[in-house]
Tab-separated table of C-alpha atoms and ligand atoms in Angstrom:
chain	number	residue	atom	x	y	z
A	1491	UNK	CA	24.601	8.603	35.630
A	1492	UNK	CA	24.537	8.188	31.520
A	1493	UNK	CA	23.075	10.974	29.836
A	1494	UNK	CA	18.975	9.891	28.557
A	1495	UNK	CA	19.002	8.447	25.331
A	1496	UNK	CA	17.694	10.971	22.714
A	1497	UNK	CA	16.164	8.614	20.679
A	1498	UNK	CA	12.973	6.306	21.301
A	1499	UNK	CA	11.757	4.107	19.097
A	1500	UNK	CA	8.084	3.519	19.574
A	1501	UNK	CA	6.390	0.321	18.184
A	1502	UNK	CA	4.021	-1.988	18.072
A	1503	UNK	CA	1.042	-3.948	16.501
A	1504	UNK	CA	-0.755	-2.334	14.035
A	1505	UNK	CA	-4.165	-1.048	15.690
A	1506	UNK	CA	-2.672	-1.157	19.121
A	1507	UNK	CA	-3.533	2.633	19.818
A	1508	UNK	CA	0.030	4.742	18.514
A	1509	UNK	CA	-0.555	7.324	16.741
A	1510	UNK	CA	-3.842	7.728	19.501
A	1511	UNK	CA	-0.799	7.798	21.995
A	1512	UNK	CA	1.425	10.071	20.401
A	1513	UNK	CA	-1.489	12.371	19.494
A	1514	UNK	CA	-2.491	12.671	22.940
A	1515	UNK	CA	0.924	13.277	24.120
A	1516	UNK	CA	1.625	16.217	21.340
A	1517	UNK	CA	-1.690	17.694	21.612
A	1518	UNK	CA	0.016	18.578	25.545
A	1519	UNK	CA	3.405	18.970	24.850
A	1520	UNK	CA	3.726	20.023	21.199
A	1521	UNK	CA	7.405	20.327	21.500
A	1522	UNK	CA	7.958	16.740	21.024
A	1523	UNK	CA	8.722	16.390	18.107
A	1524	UNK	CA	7.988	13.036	15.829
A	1525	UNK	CA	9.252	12.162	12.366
A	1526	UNK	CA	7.189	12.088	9.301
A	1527	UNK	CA	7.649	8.955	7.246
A	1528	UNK	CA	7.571	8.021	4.252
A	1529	UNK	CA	4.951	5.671	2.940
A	1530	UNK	CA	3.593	3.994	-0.333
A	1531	UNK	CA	0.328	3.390	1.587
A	1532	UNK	CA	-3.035	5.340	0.501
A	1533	UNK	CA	-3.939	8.411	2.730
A	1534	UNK	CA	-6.359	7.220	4.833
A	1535	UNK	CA	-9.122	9.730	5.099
A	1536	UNK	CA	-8.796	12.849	6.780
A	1537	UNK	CA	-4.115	11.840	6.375
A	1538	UNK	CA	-2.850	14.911	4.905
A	1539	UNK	CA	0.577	14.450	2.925
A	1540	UNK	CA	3.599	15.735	4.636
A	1541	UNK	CA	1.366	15.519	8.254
A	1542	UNK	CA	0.785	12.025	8.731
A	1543	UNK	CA	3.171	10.996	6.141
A	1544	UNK	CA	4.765	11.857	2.866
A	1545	UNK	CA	3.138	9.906	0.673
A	1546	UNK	CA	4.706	9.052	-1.996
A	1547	UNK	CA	4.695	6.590	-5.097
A	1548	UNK	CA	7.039	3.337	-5.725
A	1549	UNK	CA	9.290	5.449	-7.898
A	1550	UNK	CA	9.752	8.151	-5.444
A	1551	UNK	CA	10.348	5.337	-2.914
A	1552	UNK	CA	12.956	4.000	-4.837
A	1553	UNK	CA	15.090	6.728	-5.364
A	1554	UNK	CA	14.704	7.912	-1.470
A	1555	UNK	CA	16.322	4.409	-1.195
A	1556	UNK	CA	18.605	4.664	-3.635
A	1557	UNK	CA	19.701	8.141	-2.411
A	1558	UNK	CA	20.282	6.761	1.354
A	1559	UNK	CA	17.881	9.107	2.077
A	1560	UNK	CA	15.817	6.883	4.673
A	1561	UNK	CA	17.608	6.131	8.239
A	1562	UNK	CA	15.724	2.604	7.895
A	1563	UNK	CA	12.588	1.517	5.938
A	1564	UNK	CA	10.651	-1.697	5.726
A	1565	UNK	CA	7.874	-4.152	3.999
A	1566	UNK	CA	4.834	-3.792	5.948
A	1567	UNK	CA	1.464	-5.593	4.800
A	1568	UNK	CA	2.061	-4.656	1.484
A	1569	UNK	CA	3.467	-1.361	1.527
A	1570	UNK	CA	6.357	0.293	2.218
A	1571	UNK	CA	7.280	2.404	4.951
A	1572	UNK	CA	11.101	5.154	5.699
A	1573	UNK	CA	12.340	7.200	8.265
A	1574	UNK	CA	14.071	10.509	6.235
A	1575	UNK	CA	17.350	10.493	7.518
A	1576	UNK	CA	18.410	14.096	7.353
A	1577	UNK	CA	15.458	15.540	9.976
A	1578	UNK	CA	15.916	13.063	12.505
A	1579	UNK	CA	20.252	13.830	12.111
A	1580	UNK	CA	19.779	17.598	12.450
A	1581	UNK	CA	17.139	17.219	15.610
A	1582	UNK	CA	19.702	15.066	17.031
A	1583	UNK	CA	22.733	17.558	16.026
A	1584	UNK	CA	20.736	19.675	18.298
A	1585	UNK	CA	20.246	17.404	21.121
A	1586	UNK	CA	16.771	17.683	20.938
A	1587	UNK	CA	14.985	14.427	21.503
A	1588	UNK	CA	13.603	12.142	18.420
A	1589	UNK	CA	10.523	10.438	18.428
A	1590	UNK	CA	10.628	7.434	15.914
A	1591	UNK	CA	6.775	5.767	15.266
A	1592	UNK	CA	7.929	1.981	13.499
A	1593	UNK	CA	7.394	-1.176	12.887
A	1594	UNK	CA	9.570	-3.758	14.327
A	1595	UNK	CA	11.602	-4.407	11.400
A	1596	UNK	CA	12.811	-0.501	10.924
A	1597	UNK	CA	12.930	-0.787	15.252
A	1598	UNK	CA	15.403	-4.026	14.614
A	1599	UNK	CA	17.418	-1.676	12.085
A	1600	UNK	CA	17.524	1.335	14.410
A	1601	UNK	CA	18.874	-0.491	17.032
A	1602	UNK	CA	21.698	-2.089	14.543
A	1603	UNK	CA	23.062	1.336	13.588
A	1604	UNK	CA	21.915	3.173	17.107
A	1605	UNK	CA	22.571	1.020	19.448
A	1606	UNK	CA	22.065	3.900	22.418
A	1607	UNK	CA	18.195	4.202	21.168
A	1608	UNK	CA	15.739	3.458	23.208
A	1609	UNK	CA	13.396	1.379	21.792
A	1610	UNK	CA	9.428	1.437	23.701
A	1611	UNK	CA	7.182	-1.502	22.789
A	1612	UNK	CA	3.535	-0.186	23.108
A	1613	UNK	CA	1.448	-3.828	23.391
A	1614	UNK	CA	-2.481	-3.986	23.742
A	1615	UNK	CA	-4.285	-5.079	26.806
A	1616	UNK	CA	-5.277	-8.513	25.281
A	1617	UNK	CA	-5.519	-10.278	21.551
A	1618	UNK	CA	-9.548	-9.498	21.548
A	1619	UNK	CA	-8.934	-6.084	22.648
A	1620	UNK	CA	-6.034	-5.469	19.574
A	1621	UNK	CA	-8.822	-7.077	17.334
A	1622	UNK	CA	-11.232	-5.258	18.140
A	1623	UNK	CA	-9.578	-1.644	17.758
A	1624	UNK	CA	-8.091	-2.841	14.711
A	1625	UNK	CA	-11.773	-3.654	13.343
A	1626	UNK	CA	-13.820	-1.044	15.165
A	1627	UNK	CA	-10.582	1.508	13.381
A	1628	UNK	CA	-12.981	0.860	10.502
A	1629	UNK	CA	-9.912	2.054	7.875
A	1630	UNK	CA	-9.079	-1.253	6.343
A	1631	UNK	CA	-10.785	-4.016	4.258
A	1632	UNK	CA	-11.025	-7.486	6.024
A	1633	UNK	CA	-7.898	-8.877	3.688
A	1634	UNK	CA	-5.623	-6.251	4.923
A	1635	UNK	CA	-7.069	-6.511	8.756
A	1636	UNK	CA	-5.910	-10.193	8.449
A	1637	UNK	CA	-2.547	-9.271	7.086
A	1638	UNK	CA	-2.108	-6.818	9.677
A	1639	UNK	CA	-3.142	-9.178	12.673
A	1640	UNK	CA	-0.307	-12.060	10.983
A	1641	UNK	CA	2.278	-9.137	11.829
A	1642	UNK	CA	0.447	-8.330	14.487
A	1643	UNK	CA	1.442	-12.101	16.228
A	1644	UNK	CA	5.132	-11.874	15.035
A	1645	UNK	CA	5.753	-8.129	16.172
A	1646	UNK	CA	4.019	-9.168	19.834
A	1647	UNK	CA	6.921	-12.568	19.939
A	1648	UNK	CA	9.444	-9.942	19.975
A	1649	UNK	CA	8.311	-7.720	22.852
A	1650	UNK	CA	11.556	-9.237	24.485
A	1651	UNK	CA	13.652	-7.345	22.155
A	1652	UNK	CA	12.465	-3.867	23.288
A	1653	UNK	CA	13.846	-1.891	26.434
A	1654	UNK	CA	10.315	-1.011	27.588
A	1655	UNK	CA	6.963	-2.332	27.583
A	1656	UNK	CA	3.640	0.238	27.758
A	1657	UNK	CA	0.243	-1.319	28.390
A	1658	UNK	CA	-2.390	0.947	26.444
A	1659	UNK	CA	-5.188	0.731	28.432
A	1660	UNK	CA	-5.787	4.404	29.111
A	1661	UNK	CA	-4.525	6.362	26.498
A	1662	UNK	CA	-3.750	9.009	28.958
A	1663	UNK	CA	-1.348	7.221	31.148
A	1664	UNK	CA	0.613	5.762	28.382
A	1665	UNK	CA	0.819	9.116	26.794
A	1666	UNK	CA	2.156	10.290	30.402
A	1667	UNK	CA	4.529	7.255	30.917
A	1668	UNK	CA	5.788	7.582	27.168
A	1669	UNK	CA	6.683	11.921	27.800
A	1670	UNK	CA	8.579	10.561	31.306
A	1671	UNK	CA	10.915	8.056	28.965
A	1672	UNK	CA	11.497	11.388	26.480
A	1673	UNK	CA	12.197	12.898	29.522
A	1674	UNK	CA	9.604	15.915	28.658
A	1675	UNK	CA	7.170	15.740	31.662
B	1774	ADP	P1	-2.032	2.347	15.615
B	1774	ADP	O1	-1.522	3.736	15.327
B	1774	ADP	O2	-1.214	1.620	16.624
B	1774	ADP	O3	-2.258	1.523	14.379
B	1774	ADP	P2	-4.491	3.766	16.344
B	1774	ADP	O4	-3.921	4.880	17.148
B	1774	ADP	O5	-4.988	4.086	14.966
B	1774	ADP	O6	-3.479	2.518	16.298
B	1774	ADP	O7	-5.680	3.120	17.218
B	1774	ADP	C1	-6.503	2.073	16.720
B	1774	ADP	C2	-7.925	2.243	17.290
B	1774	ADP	O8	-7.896	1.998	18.697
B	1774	ADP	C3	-8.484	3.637	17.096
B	1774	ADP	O9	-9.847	3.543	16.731
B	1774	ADP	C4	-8.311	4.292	18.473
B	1774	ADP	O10	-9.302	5.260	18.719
B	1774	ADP	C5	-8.463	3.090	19.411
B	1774	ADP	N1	-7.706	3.208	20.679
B	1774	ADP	C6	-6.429	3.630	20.838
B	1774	ADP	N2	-6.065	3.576	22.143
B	1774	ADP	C7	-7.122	3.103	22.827
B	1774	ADP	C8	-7.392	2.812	24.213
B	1774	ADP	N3	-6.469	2.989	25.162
B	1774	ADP	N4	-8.618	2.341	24.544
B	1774	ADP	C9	-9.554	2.134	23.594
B	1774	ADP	N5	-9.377	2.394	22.278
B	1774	ADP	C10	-8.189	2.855	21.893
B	1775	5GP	P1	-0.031	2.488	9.211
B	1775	5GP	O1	-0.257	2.067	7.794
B	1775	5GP	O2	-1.067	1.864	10.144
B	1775	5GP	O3	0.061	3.987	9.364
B	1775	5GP	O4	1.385	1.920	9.663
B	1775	5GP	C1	1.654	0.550	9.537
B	1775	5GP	C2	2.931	0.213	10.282
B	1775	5GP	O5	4.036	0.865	9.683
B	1775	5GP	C3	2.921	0.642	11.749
B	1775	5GP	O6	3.478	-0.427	12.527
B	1775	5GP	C4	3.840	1.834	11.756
B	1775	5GP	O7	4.497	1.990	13.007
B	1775	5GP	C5	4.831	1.436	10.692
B	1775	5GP	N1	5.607	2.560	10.158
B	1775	5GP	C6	5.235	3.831	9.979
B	1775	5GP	N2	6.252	4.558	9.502
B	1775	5GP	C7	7.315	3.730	9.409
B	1775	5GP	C8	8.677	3.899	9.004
B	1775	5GP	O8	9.131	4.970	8.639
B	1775	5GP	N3	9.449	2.801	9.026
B	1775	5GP	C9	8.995	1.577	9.431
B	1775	5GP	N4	9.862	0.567	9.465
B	1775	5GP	N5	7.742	1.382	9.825
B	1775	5GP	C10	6.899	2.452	9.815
């Protein structure tokens, strides 16, 4: 039997219910353990730097790219968006499992330089349904809703490309079928 992969990529459109997911998962098992990225995105209220992300500004970004500090980044509505590379390379060191949150572009790059990652595509019950958590989210202005929902079509064409694919229709079953592929519960 090959030994479980230690690290899962988890994906997906933009409102589709991930960080609801992983929240859920990690309010139960708080040993799982998920990098922080790095983002030139705006706390949204209530984000706390260094919790949600590390927020930082385009210079910052820069040099953490310049520095081959991040394992992948990526372009996403506007923003930008980094894994650090040294946490998730010590967690792994330890064979302790890694729990990357990205967009399909850093998922594409992960699976380029790991390609023993396990990548987890979390996709919404319908279109409306994606729309309407993306609206009812209530965190973005229409203009970036609409940019979000363009990536939103091209990240759901490449479902094909992941391993798995979770439904999230109840937040706690995905959360429970998401710890099973960690192989925590
Ligand atoms: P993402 O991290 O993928 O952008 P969020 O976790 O912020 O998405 O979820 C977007 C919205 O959808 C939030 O308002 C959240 O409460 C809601 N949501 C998440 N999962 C579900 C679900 N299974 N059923 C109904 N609403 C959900
Ligand atoms: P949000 O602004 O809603 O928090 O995140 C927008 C998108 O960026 C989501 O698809 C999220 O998964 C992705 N994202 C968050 N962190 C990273 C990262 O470090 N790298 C990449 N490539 N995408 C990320």
């Amino acid at each position: 039997m090959s030994e479980r992969p230690r690290l899962t990529v988890l994906s997906g459109p933009s409102g589709v219910g991930k960080s609801t997911v992983v929240a859920h998962m990690r309010k139960q098992f708080p040993e799982v353990w998920l990098s922080v990225s790095a983002t030139t995105r705006h706390p949204r209220p209530g984000e706390r730097d260094g919790v949600q992300y590390h927020f930082v500004d385009n210079e910052q970004f820069d040099k953490l790219v310049a520095n081959g500090e991040l394992l992948e980044w990526a372009v996403f509505a506007g923003n930008r968006y980094g894994t650090p590379r040294q946490a998730v390379v010590e967690k792994l060191d330890k064979g302790e499992p890694v729990l990357l949150e990205i967009d399909l572009q850093g998922a594409r790059q992960v699976k380029e330089s790991m390609p023993e990652a396990q990548l987890v595509f979390l996709a919404p019950p319908s279109w409306e349904e994606l729309v309407r958590r993306l609206t009812g989210r209530g965190t973005e202005s229409q203009d970036v809703i609409d940019e979000r929902l363009a990536a939103a079509r091209i990240e759901l064409a490449a479902e094909a490309e992941f391993d798995t694919t979770l439904v999230n229709t109840s937040v706690e079953q995905v959360a429970a079928e998401l710890l099973a592929l960690l192989g925590v519960a």
